Short mmCIF file of C-alpha atoms in Angstrom, two decimals:
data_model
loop_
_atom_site.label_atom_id
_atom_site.label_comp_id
_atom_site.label_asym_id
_atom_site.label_seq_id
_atom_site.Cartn_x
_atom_site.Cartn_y
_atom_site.Cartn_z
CA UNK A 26 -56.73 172.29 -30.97
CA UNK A 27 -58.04 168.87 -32.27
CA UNK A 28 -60.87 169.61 -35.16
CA UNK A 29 -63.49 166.78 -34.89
CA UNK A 30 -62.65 163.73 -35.85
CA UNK A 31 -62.93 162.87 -39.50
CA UNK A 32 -63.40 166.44 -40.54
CA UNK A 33 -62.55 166.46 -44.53
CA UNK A 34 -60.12 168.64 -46.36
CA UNK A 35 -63.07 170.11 -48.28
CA UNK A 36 -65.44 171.17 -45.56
CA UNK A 37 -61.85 172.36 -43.38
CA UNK A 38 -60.97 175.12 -46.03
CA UNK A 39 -64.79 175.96 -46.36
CA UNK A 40 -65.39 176.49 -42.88
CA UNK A 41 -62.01 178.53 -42.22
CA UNK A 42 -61.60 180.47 -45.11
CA UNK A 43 -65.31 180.50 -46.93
CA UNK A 44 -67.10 181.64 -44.19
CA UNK A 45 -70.78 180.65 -42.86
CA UNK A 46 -73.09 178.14 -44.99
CA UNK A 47 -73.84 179.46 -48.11
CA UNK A 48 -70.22 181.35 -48.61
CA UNK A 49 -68.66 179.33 -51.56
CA UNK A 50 -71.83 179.84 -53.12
CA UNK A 51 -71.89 183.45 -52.80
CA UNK A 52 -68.33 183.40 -53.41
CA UNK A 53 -68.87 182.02 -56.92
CA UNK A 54 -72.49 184.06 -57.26
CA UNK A 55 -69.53 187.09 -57.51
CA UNK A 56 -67.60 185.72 -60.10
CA UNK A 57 -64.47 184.54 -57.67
CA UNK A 58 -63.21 181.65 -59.12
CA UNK A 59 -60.29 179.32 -57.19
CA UNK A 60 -57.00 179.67 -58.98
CA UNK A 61 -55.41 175.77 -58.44
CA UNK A 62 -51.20 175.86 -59.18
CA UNK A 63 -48.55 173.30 -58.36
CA UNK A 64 -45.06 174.57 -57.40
CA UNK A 65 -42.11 172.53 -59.39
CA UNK A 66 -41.62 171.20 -55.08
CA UNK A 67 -45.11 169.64 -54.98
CA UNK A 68 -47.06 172.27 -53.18
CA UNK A 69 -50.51 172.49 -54.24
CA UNK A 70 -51.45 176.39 -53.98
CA UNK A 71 -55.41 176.92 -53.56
CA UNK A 72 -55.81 180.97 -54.38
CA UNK A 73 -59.40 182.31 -53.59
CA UNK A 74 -59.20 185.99 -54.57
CA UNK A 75 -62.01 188.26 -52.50
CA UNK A 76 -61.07 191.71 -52.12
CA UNK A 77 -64.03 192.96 -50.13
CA UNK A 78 -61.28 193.94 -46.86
CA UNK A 79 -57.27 194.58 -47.03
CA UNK A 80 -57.06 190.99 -45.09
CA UNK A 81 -56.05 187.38 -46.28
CA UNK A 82 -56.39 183.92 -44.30
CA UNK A 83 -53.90 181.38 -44.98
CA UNK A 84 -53.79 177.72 -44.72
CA UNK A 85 -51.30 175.10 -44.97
CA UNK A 86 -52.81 171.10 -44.71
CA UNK A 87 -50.16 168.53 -44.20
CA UNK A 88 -51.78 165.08 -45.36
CA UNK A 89 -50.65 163.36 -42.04
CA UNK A 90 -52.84 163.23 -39.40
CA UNK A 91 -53.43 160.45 -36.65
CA UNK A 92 -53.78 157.81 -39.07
CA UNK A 93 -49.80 157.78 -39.60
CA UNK A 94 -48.95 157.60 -36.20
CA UNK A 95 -46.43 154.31 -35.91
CA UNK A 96 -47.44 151.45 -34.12
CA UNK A 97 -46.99 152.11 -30.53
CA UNK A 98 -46.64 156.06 -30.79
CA UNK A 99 -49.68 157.04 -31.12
CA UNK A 100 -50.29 160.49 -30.61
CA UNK A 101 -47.15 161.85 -32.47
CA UNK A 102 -48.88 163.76 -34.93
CA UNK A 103 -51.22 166.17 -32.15
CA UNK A 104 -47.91 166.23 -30.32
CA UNK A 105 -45.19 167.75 -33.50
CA UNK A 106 -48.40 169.99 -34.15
CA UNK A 107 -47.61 171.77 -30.82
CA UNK A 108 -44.17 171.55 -31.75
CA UNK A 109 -44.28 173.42 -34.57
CA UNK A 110 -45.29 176.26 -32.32
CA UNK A 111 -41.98 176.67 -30.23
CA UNK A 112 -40.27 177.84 -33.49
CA UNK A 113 -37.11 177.17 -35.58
CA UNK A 114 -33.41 177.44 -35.97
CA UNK A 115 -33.91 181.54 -36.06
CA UNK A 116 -37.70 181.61 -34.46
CA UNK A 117 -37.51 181.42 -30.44
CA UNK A 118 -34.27 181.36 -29.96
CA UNK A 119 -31.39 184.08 -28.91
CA UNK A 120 -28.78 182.01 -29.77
CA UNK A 121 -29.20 178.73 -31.42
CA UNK A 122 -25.74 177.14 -31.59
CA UNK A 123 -25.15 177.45 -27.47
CA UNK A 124 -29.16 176.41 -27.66
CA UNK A 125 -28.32 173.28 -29.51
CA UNK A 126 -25.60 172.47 -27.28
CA UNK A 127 -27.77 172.07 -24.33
CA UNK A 128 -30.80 169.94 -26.74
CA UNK A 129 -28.00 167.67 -27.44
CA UNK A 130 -26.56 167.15 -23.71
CA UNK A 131 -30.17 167.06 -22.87
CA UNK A 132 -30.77 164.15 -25.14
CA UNK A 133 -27.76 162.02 -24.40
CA UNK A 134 -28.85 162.08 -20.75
CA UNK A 135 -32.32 161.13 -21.73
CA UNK A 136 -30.99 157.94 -23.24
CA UNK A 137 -29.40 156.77 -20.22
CA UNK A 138 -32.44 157.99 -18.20
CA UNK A 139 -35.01 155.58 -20.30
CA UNK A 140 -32.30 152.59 -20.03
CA UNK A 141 -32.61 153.16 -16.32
CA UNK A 142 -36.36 153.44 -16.50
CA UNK A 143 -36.27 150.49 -18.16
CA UNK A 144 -34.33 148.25 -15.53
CA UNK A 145 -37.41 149.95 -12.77
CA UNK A 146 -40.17 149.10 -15.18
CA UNK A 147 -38.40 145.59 -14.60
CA UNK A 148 -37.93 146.01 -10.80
CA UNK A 149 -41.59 146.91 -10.49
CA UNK A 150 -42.85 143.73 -12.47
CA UNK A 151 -40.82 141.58 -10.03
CA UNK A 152 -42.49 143.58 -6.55
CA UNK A 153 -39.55 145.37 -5.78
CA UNK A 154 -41.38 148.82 -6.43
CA UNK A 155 -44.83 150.22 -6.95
CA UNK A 156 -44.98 152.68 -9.35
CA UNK A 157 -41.86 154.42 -11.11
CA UNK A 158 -43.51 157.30 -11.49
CA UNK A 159 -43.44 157.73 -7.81
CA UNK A 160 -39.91 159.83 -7.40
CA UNK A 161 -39.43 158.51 -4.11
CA UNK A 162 -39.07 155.27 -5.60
CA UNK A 163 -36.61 156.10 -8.39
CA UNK A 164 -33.46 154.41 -8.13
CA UNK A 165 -30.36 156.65 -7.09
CA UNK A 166 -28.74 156.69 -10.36
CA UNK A 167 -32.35 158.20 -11.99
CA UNK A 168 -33.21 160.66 -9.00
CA UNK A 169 -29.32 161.98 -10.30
CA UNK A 170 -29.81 161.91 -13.95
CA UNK A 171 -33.25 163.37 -13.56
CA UNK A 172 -31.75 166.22 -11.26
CA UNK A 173 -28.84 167.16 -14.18
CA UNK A 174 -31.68 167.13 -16.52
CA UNK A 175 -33.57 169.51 -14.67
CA UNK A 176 -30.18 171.77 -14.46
CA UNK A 177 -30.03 171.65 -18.40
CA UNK A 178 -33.65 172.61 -18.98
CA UNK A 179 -32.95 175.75 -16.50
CA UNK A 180 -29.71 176.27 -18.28
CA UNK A 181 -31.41 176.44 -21.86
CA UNK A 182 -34.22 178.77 -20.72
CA UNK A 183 -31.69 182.13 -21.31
CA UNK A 184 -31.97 181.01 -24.98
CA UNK A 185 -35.69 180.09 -25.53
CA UNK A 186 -37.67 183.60 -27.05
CA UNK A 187 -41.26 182.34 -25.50
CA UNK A 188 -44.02 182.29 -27.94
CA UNK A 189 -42.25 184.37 -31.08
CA UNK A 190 -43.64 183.55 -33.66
CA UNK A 191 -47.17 183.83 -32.41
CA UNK A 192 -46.00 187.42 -31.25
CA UNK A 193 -44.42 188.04 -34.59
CA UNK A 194 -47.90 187.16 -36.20
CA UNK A 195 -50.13 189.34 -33.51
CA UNK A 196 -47.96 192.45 -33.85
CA UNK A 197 -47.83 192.64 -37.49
CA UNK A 198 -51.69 192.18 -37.57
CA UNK A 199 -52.21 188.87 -37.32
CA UNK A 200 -55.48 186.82 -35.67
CA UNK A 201 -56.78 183.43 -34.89
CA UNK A 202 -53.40 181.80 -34.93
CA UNK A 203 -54.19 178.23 -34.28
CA UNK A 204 -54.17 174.57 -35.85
CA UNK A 205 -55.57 171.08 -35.74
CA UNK A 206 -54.82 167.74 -35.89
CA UNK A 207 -57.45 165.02 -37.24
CA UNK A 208 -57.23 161.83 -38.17
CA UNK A 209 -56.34 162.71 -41.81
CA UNK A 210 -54.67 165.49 -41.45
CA UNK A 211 -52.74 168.53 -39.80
CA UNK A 212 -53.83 172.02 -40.53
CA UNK A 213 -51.67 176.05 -39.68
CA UNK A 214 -53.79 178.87 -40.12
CA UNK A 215 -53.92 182.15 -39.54
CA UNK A 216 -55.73 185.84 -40.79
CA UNK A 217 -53.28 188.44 -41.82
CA UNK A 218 -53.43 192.34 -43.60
CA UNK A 219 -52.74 192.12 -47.59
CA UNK A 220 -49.26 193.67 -46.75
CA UNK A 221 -48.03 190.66 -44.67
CA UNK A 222 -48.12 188.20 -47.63
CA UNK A 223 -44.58 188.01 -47.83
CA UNK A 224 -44.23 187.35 -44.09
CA UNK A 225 -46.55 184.89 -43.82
CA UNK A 226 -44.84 182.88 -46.59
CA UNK A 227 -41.43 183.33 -44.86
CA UNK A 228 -42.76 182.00 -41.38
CA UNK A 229 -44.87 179.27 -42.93
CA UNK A 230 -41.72 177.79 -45.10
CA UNK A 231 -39.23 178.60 -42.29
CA UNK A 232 -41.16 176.14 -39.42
CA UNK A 233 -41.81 173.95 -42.90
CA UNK A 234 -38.37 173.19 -43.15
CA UNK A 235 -36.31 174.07 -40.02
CA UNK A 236 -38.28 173.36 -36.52
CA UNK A 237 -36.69 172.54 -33.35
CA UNK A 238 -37.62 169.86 -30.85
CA UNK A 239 -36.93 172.88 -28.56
CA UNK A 240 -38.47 172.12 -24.78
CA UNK A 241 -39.47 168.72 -26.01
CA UNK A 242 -40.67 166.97 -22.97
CA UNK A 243 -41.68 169.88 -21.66
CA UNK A 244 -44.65 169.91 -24.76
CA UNK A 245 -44.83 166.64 -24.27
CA UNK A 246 -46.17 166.88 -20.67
CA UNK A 247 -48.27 169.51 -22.01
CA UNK A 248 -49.81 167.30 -24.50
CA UNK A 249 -50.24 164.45 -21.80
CA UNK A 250 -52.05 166.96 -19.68
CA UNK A 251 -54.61 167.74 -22.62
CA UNK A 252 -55.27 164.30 -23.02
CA UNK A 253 -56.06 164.48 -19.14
CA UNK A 254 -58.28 167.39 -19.47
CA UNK A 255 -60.11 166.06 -22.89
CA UNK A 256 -60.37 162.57 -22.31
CA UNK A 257 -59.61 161.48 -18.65
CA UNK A 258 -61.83 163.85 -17.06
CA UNK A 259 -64.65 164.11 -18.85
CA UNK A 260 -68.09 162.09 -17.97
CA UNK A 261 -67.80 160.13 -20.87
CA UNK A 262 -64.50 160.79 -22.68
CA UNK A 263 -62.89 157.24 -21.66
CA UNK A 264 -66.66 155.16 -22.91
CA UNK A 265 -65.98 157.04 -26.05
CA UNK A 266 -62.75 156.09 -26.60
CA UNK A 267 -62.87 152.62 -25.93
CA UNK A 268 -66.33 152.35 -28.11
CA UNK A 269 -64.29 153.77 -31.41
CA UNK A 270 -61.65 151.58 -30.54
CA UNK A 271 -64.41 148.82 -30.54
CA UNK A 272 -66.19 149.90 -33.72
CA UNK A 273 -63.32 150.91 -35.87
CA UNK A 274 -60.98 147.70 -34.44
CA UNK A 275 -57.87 147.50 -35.87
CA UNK A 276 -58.58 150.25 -38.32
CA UNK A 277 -56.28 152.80 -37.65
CA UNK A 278 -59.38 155.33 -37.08
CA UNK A 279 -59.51 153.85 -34.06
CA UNK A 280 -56.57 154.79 -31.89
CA UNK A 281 -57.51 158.50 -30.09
CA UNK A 282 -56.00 161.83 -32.00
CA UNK A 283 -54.67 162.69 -28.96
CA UNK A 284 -53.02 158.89 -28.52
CA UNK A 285 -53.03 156.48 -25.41
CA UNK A 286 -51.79 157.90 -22.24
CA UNK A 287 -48.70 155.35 -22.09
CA UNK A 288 -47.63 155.70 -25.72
CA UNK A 289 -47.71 159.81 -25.38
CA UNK A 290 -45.25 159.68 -22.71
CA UNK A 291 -43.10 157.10 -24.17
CA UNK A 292 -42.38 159.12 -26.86
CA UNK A 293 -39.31 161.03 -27.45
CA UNK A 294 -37.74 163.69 -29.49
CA UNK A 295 -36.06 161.98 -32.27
CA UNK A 296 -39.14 159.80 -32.80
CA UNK A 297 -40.85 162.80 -33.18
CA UNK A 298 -37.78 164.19 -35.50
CA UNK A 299 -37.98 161.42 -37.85
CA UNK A 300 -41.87 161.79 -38.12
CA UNK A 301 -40.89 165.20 -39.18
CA UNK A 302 -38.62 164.35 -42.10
CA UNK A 303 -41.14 162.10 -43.36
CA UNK A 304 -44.36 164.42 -43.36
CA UNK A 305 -43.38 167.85 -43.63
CA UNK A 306 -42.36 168.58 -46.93
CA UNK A 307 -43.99 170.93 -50.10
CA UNK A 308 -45.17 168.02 -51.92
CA UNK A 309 -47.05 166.44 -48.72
CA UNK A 310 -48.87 169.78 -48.23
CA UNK A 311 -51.26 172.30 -49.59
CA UNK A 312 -51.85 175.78 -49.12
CA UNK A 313 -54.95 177.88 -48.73
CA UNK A 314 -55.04 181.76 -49.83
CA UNK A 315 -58.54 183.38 -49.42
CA UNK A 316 -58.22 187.53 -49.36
CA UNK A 317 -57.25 190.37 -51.12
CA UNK A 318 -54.10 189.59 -52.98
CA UNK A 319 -53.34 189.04 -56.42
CA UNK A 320 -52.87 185.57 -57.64
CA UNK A 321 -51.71 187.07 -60.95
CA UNK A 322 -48.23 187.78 -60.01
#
């Protein structure tokens, strides 16, 4: 999900957790006041107590949205949001030592697979090929590589829990699991019952601090196909691209959320890894509480 573009941090936590137009207001017409704390870690807690139903919706904002994307990756920040979905070092997996194994084989052959890309890239600027996207024009040392790499992503698949912690969420009550990426920042959310505080503080903090680039390029292919579907095939997605890119000029607010098509699939997992160190942490982020819970203790 990519929130439209410029959407502030203000009218975000309004919208999802506030209600309709009109709902802070109320909210403070009934004497519910926002509770504002700051962990010793940095994280900025936002507690709106409304006890009206047993249910809370939490938020956590990451100040990091397309804006930070590095010169020539554009993109990276939509594509770690969907990353934070295939889960963590205990989330999604069965067994994540044998799991890690196969990551690590998968991205030592990856290396030698964009060297090799490389020398084609080179090949195709001097005539010798058309397109090295085109498998029947892959060298015989890629077509090789790419078939072992294949055999690893089939070999991890025993070990990869599909979709856990969005089924960990649904069958302890949860709803409207989603996020957003904008050009300021990256927002998790979710609605759960009262009694799944703790858990939602445990999942939250656990994909915080320990994700997994698990099925990387996988995602990544996903990603590229959403920009496909968005942008590429749309009546007008590509004029309105190219006229913020004209208006906003070298401002970053000008390179697309979802990132240029040949930067998105140039990126790889430990770019997307180190982009992860940098942003995710407590005191880059700020979370959202609006339900029935008590802020007190």
């Amino acid at each position: 999900m990519t929130p439209r573009r410029r959407l502030t941090l203000a009218t975000a936590t309004a919208c999802l957790f506030l209600g309709p137009p009109g709902g802070s207001e109320r909210a403070h017409a009934t004497g519910v006041q926002p509770r504002v704390e700051v962990l010793d870690n940095g994280l900025e807690l936002l507690l709106i107590e409304r006890h009206e139903q047993p249910i809370f919706s939490g938020g956590l904002f990451y100040d990091v949205g397309s804006v930070n994307d590095p010169r020539g990756q554009s993109g990276i920040a939509h594509l770690f949001e969907h990353m934070l979905f295939k889960g963590s070092k205990t989330i999604g997996t069965t067994d994540y030592e044998a799991e890690r194994r196969l990551i690590d084989e998968q991205e030592k052959l990856r290396d030698q697979m964009n060297a090799e890309m490389d020398k084609m890239r080179v090949m195709k600027r001097l005539g010798k090929i058309n397109d090295v996207l085109d498998p029947a024009q892959w060298t015989p040392e890629y077509s090789a590589m790419k078939k072992r790499f294949d055999e690893l992503v089939e070999a991890q698949k025993p070990y990869v829990k599909k979709d856990e912690l969005s089924n960990l969420y649904t069958n302890n009550g949860g709803a409207g699991l989603n996020a957003g990426t904008s050009d300021d920042f990256t927002i998790y959310f979710v609605q759960l019952p009262s009694n799944k505080l703790e858990l939602f503080f445990w999942l939250e903090s656990d994909r915080m601090a320990n994700g997994v680039m698990r099925e990387f390029y996988v995602e990544r292919d996903n990603v590229r196909e959403e920009r496909r579907l968005r942008t590429e095939s749309t009546p007008t997605g590509k004029l309105d691209e190219a006229f913020e890119a004209l208006f906003w000029q070298s401002h970053p607010y000008g390179v697309p959320v979802l990132g240029w098509a040949s930067e998105v699939e140039s990126i790889d997992s430990e770019d997307v890894r180190q982009f992860y160190k940098v942003y995710y942490a407590p005191n880059n982020a700020k979370l959202v509480l609006v339900g029935d819970f008590d802020s007190g203790k």
